[in-house]
CSV table of C-alpha atoms and ligand atoms in Angstrom, one decimal:
chain,number,residue,atom,x,y,z
A,22,MET,CA,-143.7,-283.1,190.3
A,23,ASN,CA,-146.4,-281.7,188.3
A,24,PHE,CA,-145.0,-279.0,186.2
A,25,GLN,CA,-146.9,-275.9,185.1
A,26,ALA,CA,-146.6,-273.8,182.5
A,27,PRO,CA,-144.8,-270.3,183.2
A,28,GLU,CA,-147.7,-267.9,184.2
A,29,GLY,CA,-148.8,-265.9,180.8
A,30,THR,CA,-147.9,-268.6,178.2
A,31,HIS,CA,-150.4,-271.0,176.9
A,32,ASP,CA,-150.1,-274.4,174.9
A,33,ILE,CA,-151.8,-274.6,171.8
A,34,THR,CA,-153.5,-278.0,171.7
A,35,PRO,CA,-154.3,-280.2,169.0
A,36,GLU,CA,-157.9,-278.9,168.7
A,37,GLN,CA,-156.4,-275.6,168.6
A,38,VAL,CA,-154.0,-276.1,165.8
A,39,VAL,CA,-156.5,-277.1,163.4
A,40,LEU,CA,-158.0,-273.5,163.5
A,41,TRP,CA,-154.4,-271.6,163.9
A,42,ASN,CA,-153.5,-273.8,160.6
A,43,ARG,CA,-156.7,-272.6,158.8
A,44,LEU,CA,-156.0,-269.0,160.1
A,45,GLU,CA,-152.6,-269.3,158.7
A,46,LYS,CA,-153.3,-271.1,155.2
A,47,ALA,CA,-155.7,-268.2,154.7
A,48,ALA,CA,-153.8,-265.6,155.6
A,49,ARG,CA,-150.8,-266.4,153.6
A,50,GLU,CA,-153.1,-266.8,150.7
A,51,MET,CA,-154.7,-263.3,151.5
A,52,PHE,CA,-151.3,-261.9,151.9
A,53,GLY,CA,-149.9,-263.2,148.8
A,54,ARG,CA,-152.7,-262.1,146.8
A,55,PHE,CA,-152.0,-258.5,148.1
A,56,GLY,CA,-148.3,-258.9,147.1
A,57,TYR,CA,-146.8,-259.2,150.6
A,58,GLU,CA,-143.7,-261.2,151.1
A,59,GLU,CA,-142.7,-263.0,154.1
A,60,VAL,CA,-139.9,-262.2,156.4
A,61,ARG,CA,-138.6,-263.9,159.4
A,62,THR,CA,-136.4,-262.0,162.1
A,63,PRO,CA,-135.0,-263.3,165.7
A,64,ILE,CA,-136.8,-263.6,168.7
A,65,PHE,CA,-134.8,-261.4,170.6
A,66,GLU,CA,-132.9,-257.9,169.6
A,67,TYR,CA,-130.8,-255.2,171.1
A,68,THR,CA,-132.6,-253.5,173.5
A,69,ALA,CA,-131.8,-250.6,172.4
A,70,LEU,CA,-133.6,-251.0,169.2
A,71,PHE,CA,-137.0,-251.0,171.2
A,72,HIS,CA,-136.0,-247.9,173.1
A,73,LYS,CA,-135.2,-246.1,169.8
A,74,SER,CA,-138.1,-247.7,168.1
A,75,SER,CA,-141.3,-248.2,170.3
A,76,GLY,CA,-140.5,-245.6,172.2
A,77,GLU,CA,-139.0,-245.0,175.7
A,78,THR,CA,-142.2,-243.5,177.4
A,79,THR,CA,-144.7,-246.5,176.3
A,80,ASP,CA,-145.8,-249.2,179.0
A,81,ILE,CA,-144.3,-252.0,176.6
A,82,VAL,CA,-140.9,-250.4,176.5
A,83,GLU,CA,-140.9,-248.9,180.0
A,84,LYS,CA,-142.5,-251.8,182.0
A,85,GLU,CA,-143.2,-254.9,179.6
A,86,MET,CA,-139.9,-256.2,178.3
A,87,PHE,CA,-138.2,-259.1,178.8
A,88,THR,CA,-134.5,-258.1,178.9
A,89,PHE,CA,-131.6,-259.9,179.8
A,90,GLY,CA,-127.6,-260.2,179.2
A,91,ASP,CA,-125.0,-258.1,180.8
A,92,PRO,CA,-125.6,-254.8,180.9
A,93,GLU,CA,-121.9,-253.8,181.2
A,94,ASP,CA,-121.8,-255.4,177.4
A,95,LYS,CA,-120.8,-252.5,174.8
A,96,LYS,CA,-123.5,-253.3,172.6
A,97,GLY,CA,-126.1,-253.5,175.6
A,98,THR,CA,-128.8,-256.1,176.6
A,99,TYR,CA,-131.0,-258.2,174.6
A,100,SER,CA,-134.8,-257.9,174.8
A,101,LEU,CA,-137.1,-260.6,173.5
A,102,ARG,CA,-139.3,-258.8,170.9
A,103,PRO,CA,-142.9,-257.2,172.6
A,104,GLU,CA,-143.6,-256.3,168.7
A,105,LEU,CA,-142.0,-257.2,165.5
A,106,THR,CA,-142.3,-254.0,163.7
A,107,PRO,CA,-138.9,-252.7,165.0
A,108,GLY,CA,-136.9,-256.1,163.9
A,109,THR,CA,-138.5,-255.9,160.4
A,110,ILE,CA,-137.4,-252.6,160.0
A,111,ARG,CA,-134.1,-253.5,161.2
A,112,ALA,CA,-133.7,-256.3,158.9
A,113,LEU,CA,-134.5,-254.1,155.5
A,114,ILE,CA,-132.2,-251.8,156.8
A,115,GLU,CA,-129.6,-253.7,157.6
A,116,GLY,CA,-129.8,-256.1,154.4
A,117,GLN,CA,-129.9,-253.1,152.3
A,118,LEU,CA,-132.9,-254.3,151.0
A,119,PHE,CA,-134.3,-250.7,150.1
A,120,ALA,CA,-131.3,-250.7,147.4
A,121,LYS,CA,-133.1,-253.3,145.6
A,122,LYS,CA,-136.3,-251.6,145.4
A,123,ASN,CA,-137.9,-248.8,147.4
A,124,PHE,CA,-141.2,-250.1,148.4
A,125,TRP,CA,-141.7,-253.1,150.3
A,126,LYS,CA,-144.6,-255.0,151.4
A,127,VAL,CA,-143.4,-257.9,153.6
A,128,TRP,CA,-145.5,-259.8,156.5
A,129,TYR,CA,-144.6,-261.9,159.3
A,130,LEU,CA,-146.1,-264.5,161.6
A,131,GLY,CA,-144.2,-265.1,165.2
A,132,PRO,CA,-144.1,-264.8,169.0
A,133,ALA,CA,-144.1,-261.5,170.8
A,134,PHE,CA,-143.3,-261.2,174.6
A,135,ARG,CA,-144.4,-258.8,177.2
A,136,LYS,CA,-144.4,-258.7,181.0
A,137,GLU,CA,-148.0,-258.1,181.4
A,138,ARG,CA,-150.5,-259.0,183.8
A,139,PRO,CA,-152.1,-262.1,182.3
A,140,GLN,CA,-156.1,-262.6,181.7
A,141,LYS,CA,-157.9,-264.2,179.0
A,142,GLY,CA,-156.7,-262.8,175.7
A,143,ARG,CA,-153.8,-261.6,177.5
A,144,TYR,CA,-150.3,-263.4,177.6
A,145,ARG,CA,-146.9,-262.7,178.3
A,146,GLN,CA,-146.0,-265.0,174.8
A,147,PHE,CA,-148.6,-264.7,172.4
A,148,THR,CA,-148.3,-264.6,168.2
A,149,GLN,CA,-148.2,-261.6,166.0
A,150,ILE,CA,-149.3,-261.6,162.4
A,151,GLY,CA,-148.9,-258.5,160.4
A,152,VAL,CA,-147.6,-256.7,157.7
A,153,GLU,CA,-145.4,-253.4,156.9
A,154,ALA,CA,-145.5,-251.6,153.9
A,155,MET,CA,-142.5,-249.8,153.5
A,156,GLY,CA,-141.7,-246.7,150.9
A,157,SER,CA,-145.2,-245.0,150.4
A,158,SER,CA,-147.1,-242.4,151.9
A,159,ASP,CA,-149.9,-243.3,149.5
A,160,PRO,CA,-152.9,-243.2,151.7
A,161,LEU,CA,-154.3,-246.2,149.6
A,162,VAL,CA,-151.7,-248.3,151.3
A,163,ASP,CA,-153.3,-247.1,154.7
A,164,ALA,CA,-156.5,-248.6,153.3
A,165,GLU,CA,-155.0,-251.7,151.7
A,166,THR,CA,-153.8,-252.8,155.2
A,167,MET,CA,-157.2,-252.2,156.4
A,168,VAL,CA,-158.8,-254.1,153.8
A,169,LEU,CA,-156.3,-257.1,153.8
A,170,PHE,CA,-156.8,-257.9,157.4
A,171,ALA,CA,-160.7,-257.2,156.9
A,172,GLU,CA,-160.5,-259.6,154.0
A,173,ILE,CA,-158.5,-262.2,156.3
A,174,LEU,CA,-161.2,-262.2,159.1
A,175,LYS,CA,-163.8,-262.7,156.6
A,176,ALA,CA,-161.9,-265.9,154.9
A,177,VAL,CA,-161.9,-267.2,158.5
A,178,GLY,CA,-165.7,-266.5,159.4
A,179,VAL,CA,-164.9,-264.0,161.9
A,180,THR,CA,-167.8,-261.5,161.6
A,181,ALA,CA,-168.3,-259.6,165.0
A,182,TRP,CA,-165.8,-256.7,164.7
A,183,GLU,CA,-165.3,-253.1,164.1
A,184,LEU,CA,-162.6,-251.1,162.8
A,185,ARG,CA,-162.0,-247.8,164.3
A,186,ILE,CA,-159.8,-245.2,162.5
A,187,ASN,CA,-158.4,-241.7,163.8
A,188,SER,CA,-155.4,-239.4,162.7
A,189,ILE,CA,-152.9,-238.3,165.1
A,190,GLY,CA,-151.4,-236.1,162.6
A,191,CYS,CA,-147.9,-235.3,161.4
A,192,LYS,CA,-144.7,-233.1,162.7
A,193,GLU,CA,-146.3,-230.3,161.5
A,194,CYS,CA,-149.5,-230.2,163.1
A,195,ARG,CA,-148.8,-232.6,166.1
A,196,PRO,CA,-147.4,-229.8,168.2
A,197,THR,CA,-150.2,-227.3,168.1
A,198,TYR,CA,-152.7,-230.4,169.1
A,199,ARG,CA,-150.1,-231.2,171.7
A,200,GLU,CA,-150.3,-227.8,173.5
A,201,ALA,CA,-154.3,-228.0,172.9
A,202,LEU,CA,-154.3,-231.2,174.7
A,203,LYS,CA,-152.2,-230.1,177.5
A,204,ALA,CA,-153.9,-226.7,177.8
A,205,TYR,CA,-157.2,-228.7,178.0
A,206,ILE,CA,-155.8,-231.4,180.6
A,207,GLN,CA,-153.7,-228.9,182.8
A,208,PRO,CA,-156.4,-228.1,185.2
A,209,LEU,CA,-157.5,-231.4,185.6
A,210,LEU,CA,-154.1,-233.2,186.1
A,211,GLY,CA,-154.6,-232.9,190.1
A,212,THR,CA,-157.7,-235.1,189.8
A,213,LEU,CA,-156.2,-237.7,187.1
A,214,ASP,CA,-154.5,-241.1,188.2
A,215,GLU,CA,-151.0,-241.2,189.2
A,216,ASN,CA,-150.0,-243.0,185.4
A,217,CYS,CA,-152.0,-240.2,183.4
A,218,GLN,CA,-149.9,-237.7,186.1
A,219,ARG,CA,-146.8,-239.2,184.7
A,220,ARG,CA,-148.0,-239.2,181.1
A,221,PHE,CA,-148.7,-235.6,181.1
A,222,GLU,CA,-145.2,-234.2,180.7
A,223,ARG,CA,-143.4,-237.5,178.6
A,224,ASN,CA,-146.4,-238.1,176.2
A,225,VAL,CA,-149.5,-236.5,176.5
A,226,PHE,CA,-151.4,-238.1,173.7
A,227,ARG,CA,-151.5,-241.6,176.1
A,228,ILE,CA,-153.7,-239.6,178.3
A,229,LEU,CA,-156.4,-240.2,176.0
A,230,ASP,CA,-155.7,-244.1,176.3
A,231,CYS,CA,-156.8,-244.0,179.9
A,232,LYS,CA,-159.3,-246.6,181.1
A,233,VAL,CA,-159.8,-245.2,184.6
A,234,ASP,CA,-160.4,-241.3,183.8
A,235,ALA,CA,-162.4,-241.6,180.4
A,236,GLU,CA,-165.5,-239.9,181.4
A,237,LYS,CA,-163.3,-236.8,182.6
A,238,LEU,CA,-161.6,-236.4,179.6
A,239,LYS,CA,-164.2,-237.1,176.9
A,240,ASP,CA,-164.6,-233.7,175.9
A,241,ALA,CA,-160.9,-233.4,175.3
A,242,PRO,CA,-159.8,-231.8,171.9
A,243,LYS,CA,-159.6,-234.0,169.0
A,244,ALA,CA,-156.6,-234.6,167.1
A,245,MET,CA,-158.9,-234.4,164.2
A,246,ASP,CA,-159.8,-231.1,164.8
A,247,HIS,CA,-156.0,-230.0,164.5
A,248,LEU,CA,-155.0,-231.6,161.2
A,249,CYS,CA,-152.9,-229.8,158.7
A,250,PRO,CA,-154.3,-229.6,155.4
A,251,GLN,CA,-151.9,-232.3,154.1
A,252,CYS,CA,-153.0,-234.6,156.9
A,253,LYS,CA,-157.0,-234.0,156.4
A,254,ALA,CA,-156.2,-234.6,152.9
A,255,HIS,CA,-154.8,-238.1,153.5
A,256,MET,CA,-157.5,-239.1,155.7
A,257,ALA,CA,-160.1,-238.3,153.4
A,258,VAL,CA,-158.5,-240.7,151.0
A,259,VAL,CA,-158.3,-243.3,153.4
A,260,GLU,CA,-162.1,-242.9,154.3
A,261,LYS,CA,-163.5,-243.0,150.7
A,262,ALA,CA,-160.9,-245.8,149.9
A,263,LEU,CA,-162.5,-248.0,153.0
A,264,GLN,CA,-166.2,-246.3,151.7
A,265,SER,CA,-165.5,-247.8,148.5
A,266,CYS,CA,-164.4,-251.3,149.2
A,267,GLY,CA,-167.4,-251.6,151.4
A,268,VAL,CA,-165.1,-251.5,154.4
A,269,PRO,CA,-167.5,-250.1,157.5
A,270,TYR,CA,-165.3,-248.2,159.8
A,271,ARG,CA,-166.1,-245.3,162.7
A,272,VAL,CA,-163.8,-242.3,163.2
A,273,ASP,CA,-162.9,-242.4,166.8
A,274,PRO,CA,-160.7,-239.9,168.2
A,275,ARG,CA,-159.5,-241.7,171.6
A,276,ILE,CA,-157.7,-244.2,169.3
A,277,VAL,CA,-153.8,-242.8,170.0
A,278,ARG,CA,-152.2,-246.3,170.2
A,279,GLY,CA,-149.4,-247.4,172.7
A,280,LEU,CA,-146.5,-246.8,170.6
A,281,ASP,CA,-144.7,-243.9,169.7
A,282,TYR,CA,-143.7,-243.8,166.3
A,283,TYR,CA,-147.3,-243.2,164.6
A,284,THR,CA,-148.2,-240.4,162.3
A,285,ARG,CA,-151.4,-239.7,160.5
A,286,THR,CA,-153.4,-242.7,160.1
A,287,VAL,CA,-154.0,-245.2,163.5
A,288,TYR,CA,-156.6,-248.0,163.7
A,289,GLU,CA,-157.7,-251.0,165.8
A,290,PHE,CA,-160.0,-253.8,164.9
A,291,SER,CA,-162.0,-255.2,168.1
A,292,SER,CA,-164.2,-257.9,168.4
A,293,SER,CA,-167.5,-258.6,170.3
A,294,ALA,CA,-167.0,-261.8,170.9
A,295,LEU,CA,-163.6,-261.2,173.1
A,296,GLY,CA,-163.7,-260.0,176.7
A,297,SER,CA,-161.6,-256.9,178.0
A,298,GLN,CA,-158.8,-257.9,175.9
A,299,ASN,CA,-161.0,-257.2,172.3
A,300,ALA,CA,-158.2,-255.7,170.4
A,301,LEU,CA,-158.0,-258.3,167.2
A,302,ALA,CA,-155.4,-256.1,165.6
A,303,GLY,CA,-153.8,-252.5,166.1
A,304,GLY,CA,-151.5,-250.3,163.4
A,305,GLY,CA,-150.8,-247.0,161.4
A,306,ARG,CA,-148.8,-245.3,159.9
A,307,TYR,CA,-145.2,-244.3,160.9
A,308,ASP,CA,-143.7,-242.0,158.3
A,309,THR,CA,-140.4,-240.7,160.0
A,310,LEU,CA,-139.4,-244.3,161.9
A,311,VAL,CA,-137.4,-246.0,158.9
A,312,GLY,CA,-135.6,-242.9,158.4
A,313,SER,CA,-134.8,-242.5,162.0
A,314,MET,CA,-133.4,-245.9,162.5
A,315,GLY,CA,-131.1,-244.9,159.9
A,316,GLY,CA,-133.0,-246.2,156.2
A,317,PRO,CA,-134.2,-244.3,154.0
A,318,ASP,CA,-136.5,-241.5,154.2
A,319,VAL,CA,-140.0,-243.3,153.6
A,320,GLY,CA,-143.3,-242.9,154.6
A,321,SER,CA,-144.8,-246.9,155.9
A,322,VAL,CA,-147.9,-248.2,157.5
A,323,GLY,CA,-148.4,-251.9,158.8
A,324,PHE,CA,-150.6,-253.7,161.1
A,325,ALA,CA,-149.9,-256.4,163.7
A,326,ALA,CA,-152.9,-259.1,164.8
A,327,GLY,CA,-153.2,-261.1,167.9
A,328,VAL,CA,-153.0,-264.7,166.6
A,329,GLU,CA,-154.7,-266.1,169.7
A,330,ARG,CA,-157.3,-263.5,170.2
A,331,ILE,CA,-158.5,-264.2,166.3
A,332,LEU,CA,-158.6,-268.1,167.3
A,333,LEU,CA,-160.9,-266.9,170.2
A,334,ALA,CA,-163.1,-265.4,167.8
A,335,MET,CA,-162.8,-268.2,165.4
A,336,GLY,CA,-164.5,-270.3,168.4
A,337,GLY,CA,-161.6,-271.8,170.0
A,338,GLU,CA,-161.4,-275.2,168.3
A,339,ALA,CA,-162.5,-277.4,165.9
A,340,PRO,CA,-162.1,-281.2,165.2
A,341,PRO,CA,-159.4,-282.5,163.1
A,342,PRO,CA,-159.6,-283.0,159.8
A,343,ALA,CA,-161.1,-286.6,159.3
A,344,PRO,CA,-159.3,-289.1,157.6
A,345,ASP,CA,-159.5,-291.2,154.2
A,346,PHE,CA,-159.2,-294.5,155.9
A,347,TYR,CA,-158.8,-296.4,159.4
A,348,ALA,CA,-156.8,-299.4,158.6
A,349,VAL,CA,-158.6,-302.7,161.0
A,350,ALA,CA,-156.2,-305.8,161.7
A,351,ALA,CA,-158.8,-308.4,161.2
A,352,GLY,CA,-158.3,-312.0,162.7
A,353,ASP,CA,-155.0,-313.5,162.9
A,354,VAL,CA,-153.2,-311.3,160.3
A,355,ALA,CA,-149.5,-310.1,160.8
A,356,ARG,CA,-149.7,-306.8,161.5
A,357,ASP,CA,-146.5,-305.8,159.3
A,358,GLU,CA,-148.6,-306.9,156.7
A,359,VAL,CA,-151.3,-304.0,157.6
A,360,PHE,CA,-148.5,-301.9,158.0
A,361,LYS,CA,-147.4,-302.4,154.5
A,362,THR,CA,-151.0,-301.6,153.1
A,363,VAL,CA,-151.1,-298.7,155.1
A,364,MET,CA,-147.8,-297.1,153.9
A,365,ALA,CA,-149.0,-297.9,150.4
A,366,LEU,CA,-151.9,-296.1,150.7
A,367,ARG,CA,-150.3,-292.9,152.6
A,368,ARG,CA,-147.9,-293.0,149.7
A,369,ALA,CA,-150.7,-292.9,147.1
A,370,GLY,CA,-151.4,-289.6,149.0
A,371,LEU,CA,-154.2,-290.7,151.2
A,372,SER,CA,-154.5,-290.0,154.7
A,373,GLY,CA,-155.0,-292.7,157.5
A,374,ASP,CA,-154.0,-295.0,160.5
A,375,MET,CA,-154.0,-298.2,162.0
A,376,ASP,CA,-154.2,-299.9,165.6
A,377,PHE,CA,-150.7,-299.6,167.4
A,378,GLU,CA,-152.2,-300.8,170.3
A,379,GLY,CA,-152.7,-304.4,169.5
A,380,ARG,CA,-156.7,-303.7,170.1
A,381,SER,CA,-159.8,-306.2,169.4
A,382,VAL,CA,-161.6,-305.6,165.9
A,383,LYS,CA,-164.4,-304.4,167.5
A,384,ALA,CA,-162.3,-301.7,169.4
A,385,GLN,CA,-160.3,-300.7,166.0
A,386,MET,CA,-163.9,-300.2,164.4
A,387,ARG,CA,-164.4,-297.5,167.1
A,388,SER,CA,-161.3,-295.7,166.4
A,389,ALA,CA,-162.6,-296.1,162.7
A,390,ASN,CA,-165.8,-294.3,163.9
A,391,LYS,CA,-164.3,-292.0,166.0
A,392,ALA,CA,-161.8,-290.6,163.8
A,393,ALA,CA,-164.9,-290.0,161.0
A,394,ALA,CA,-162.6,-292.1,158.7
A,395,ARG,CA,-164.3,-291.8,155.0
A,396,TYR,CA,-163.5,-295.8,154.9
A,397,ALA,CA,-163.0,-298.5,157.2
A,398,LEU,CA,-160.6,-301.3,155.3
A,399,PHE,CA,-160.3,-304.5,156.9
A,400,ILE,CA,-157.3,-306.5,156.0
A,401,GLY,CA,-157.3,-310.3,157.4
A,402,PRO,CA,-155.2,-313.3,156.7
A,403,GLU,CA,-156.8,-314.0,153.5
A,404,GLU,CA,-156.7,-310.5,151.9
A,405,ALA,CA,-153.2,-310.2,152.9
A,406,LEU,CA,-152.5,-313.4,151.2
A,407,LYS,CA,-154.0,-312.1,148.2
A,408,GLY,CA,-152.8,-308.6,148.5
A,409,ALA,CA,-156.5,-307.5,148.6
A,410,VAL,CA,-158.6,-305.0,151.2
A,411,LYS,CA,-162.2,-305.2,152.3
A,412,VAL,CA,-163.2,-301.9,151.7
A,413,LYS,CA,-166.3,-300.5,154.0
A,414,ASP,CA,-168.1,-297.2,152.9
A,415,MET,CA,-168.5,-295.6,156.5
A,416,LYS,CA,-171.3,-293.7,154.9
A,417,ASP,CA,-173.7,-296.1,153.5
A,418,GLY,CA,-171.9,-299.6,155.0
A,419,ALA,CA,-171.5,-300.9,151.4
A,420,GLU,CA,-168.3,-303.5,151.6
A,421,GLN,CA,-166.2,-304.3,148.6
A,422,THR,CA,-163.0,-306.8,148.4
A,423,VAL,CA,-160.9,-305.4,146.0
A,424,SER,CA,-157.3,-305.1,145.1
A,425,LEU,CA,-154.7,-302.8,146.8
A,426,ASP,CA,-154.5,-300.6,143.6
A,427,GLU,CA,-158.5,-300.4,143.1
A,428,ALA,CA,-158.7,-299.4,146.7
A,429,VAL,CA,-156.5,-296.5,146.4
A,430,GLN,CA,-158.7,-295.2,143.0
A,431,LYS,CA,-161.6,-295.6,145.2
A,432,LEU,CA,-160.2,-294.1,148.0
A,433,GLN,CA,-159.2,-291.2,145.8
A,434,GLY,CA,-162.3,-291.0,144.4
A,435,GLY,CA,-164.1,-290.7,147.8
A,436,LYS,CA,-161.7,-287.9,149.0
A,437,THR,CA,-163.3,-284.9,150.0
A,438,SER,CA,-160.5,-282.4,150.0
B,512,HAM,P1,-150.2,-253.5,169.2
B,512,HAM,O1,-151.5,-252.9,169.3
B,512,HAM,O2,-149.5,-253.5,170.5
B,512,HAM,O3,-149.2,-253.0,168.0
B,512,HAM,O4,-150.4,-255.2,169.2
B,512,HAM,C1,-150.7,-255.5,167.9
B,512,HAM,C2,-152.0,-256.7,168.4
B,512,HAM,O5,-151.5,-257.7,169.0
B,512,HAM,C3,-153.2,-256.3,169.4
B,512,HAM,O6,-154.0,-255.8,168.5
B,512,HAM,C4,-153.4,-257.6,169.8
B,512,HAM,O7,-154.6,-258.6,169.3
B,512,HAM,C5,-152.0,-258.2,170.0
B,512,HAM,N1,-151.4,-258.3,171.8
B,512,HAM,C6,-150.6,-257.5,172.1
B,512,HAM,N2,-150.4,-257.6,173.3
B,512,HAM,C7,-151.3,-258.7,173.5
B,512,HAM,C8,-150.9,-259.7,174.7
B,512,HAM,N3,-150.2,-259.4,175.7
B,512,HAM,N4,-151.3,-260.9,174.5
B,512,HAM,C9,-152.0,-261.4,173.3
B,512,HAM,N5,-152.0,-260.6,172.5
B,512,HAM,C10,-151.4,-259.4,172.4
B,512,HAM,C11,-148.1,-253.5,167.3
B,512,HAM,O8,-147.7,-254.6,168.2
B,512,HAM,C12,-147.5,-252.9,166.4
B,512,HAM,N6,-146.2,-253.3,166.1
B,512,HAM,C13,-148.6,-253.0,165.1
B,512,HAM,C14,-148.1,-252.1,164.0
B,512,HAM,C15,-147.3,-252.8,163.0
B,512,HAM,N7,-148.1,-251.0,163.9
B,512,HAM,C16,-147.3,-250.7,162.5
B,512,HAM,N8,-146.9,-251.6,162.1
């Protein structure tokens, strides 16, 4: 019987891990440079947390959560996290971290789960990497999060991306916009798809996200035209900061985001290198969420990116890094002698391997070539007796028999990374 991975899950093969590690390393470095600290939270939380934060009327909470446990339990059921923002905020509040300092800049990387219809770039288990900057209403922080993600993309060589931003206002100006939008949509409602009709009363903004009836809504009122002076000024600072850092962007009134907690700035990075699931990252400001979850009443902003989608944009696969050496057991040598030499070299900080399948010298050389080893080391009975190795430079073919210490020095000198 052949087993298959559950629908919507996927394996990360060794070829993909190389890119994954490259991305993770670049991101970690960038987060450190921008002053973000790492947090790790559980992959499941009480379901109520997501209802309270992500939003009751969102597709994510209504239809896409993996929920389990006993509904009769006093504390309720659990859900696998569909996003990492709620758990991160919960952790900071529960850990009383705001008592230590008012402003936290944190980052995370970990799996998220959504019961979506799987397709390329859309999975039921995927990985989010993201940041939350909690405790400041400064519009420069909004810009900082966007510049940060642009820098990560640059560091991993993803160039085909687009940033679209919008402002959806605050609790002062949003109600006016809501009314304007409702007044516009009301006469069209009968012609819109069922999903939009349902959204009309529950969350009218999400109708703008509709893929089916986009054409009918193209002249809908824009949030940007209904902003209060404070929200307008906020957006102006964000735009100026992006311009001054040379981060290209476009204002797009259709960016409303699929989660309920946003206020003011919202944004999405997309890539033309991907198919229909082209969103690399999404984020925005959420000025009332932390307070509504029992924390201090502070402004916050963050984003999350899909690791798998970034990997696709990076090209999907890469060869593993080339080792420093491949040790060939030549002639009738005791294999534990080769093993001993290999271990000494590894302990000296060199990377490499040997044959564990009892193959011929020719086959071992093929392995050395295939691995693109910098040096092939031959250890035969004579070398073993003298504690020596024959070093072959795989670039120019030059061979030299040297002591083990000399070999270590030579190989360290030839290291490329
Ligand atoms: P989101 O837009 O729902 O935002 O997800 C962020 C990113 O996760 C997407 O842009 C996409 O790259 C990736 N993603 C989402 N769903 C899937 C899926 N089914 N398969 C593969 N990748 C996926 C959030 O989750 C917010 N928590 C972002 C945020 C943080 N806002 C403020 N702080």
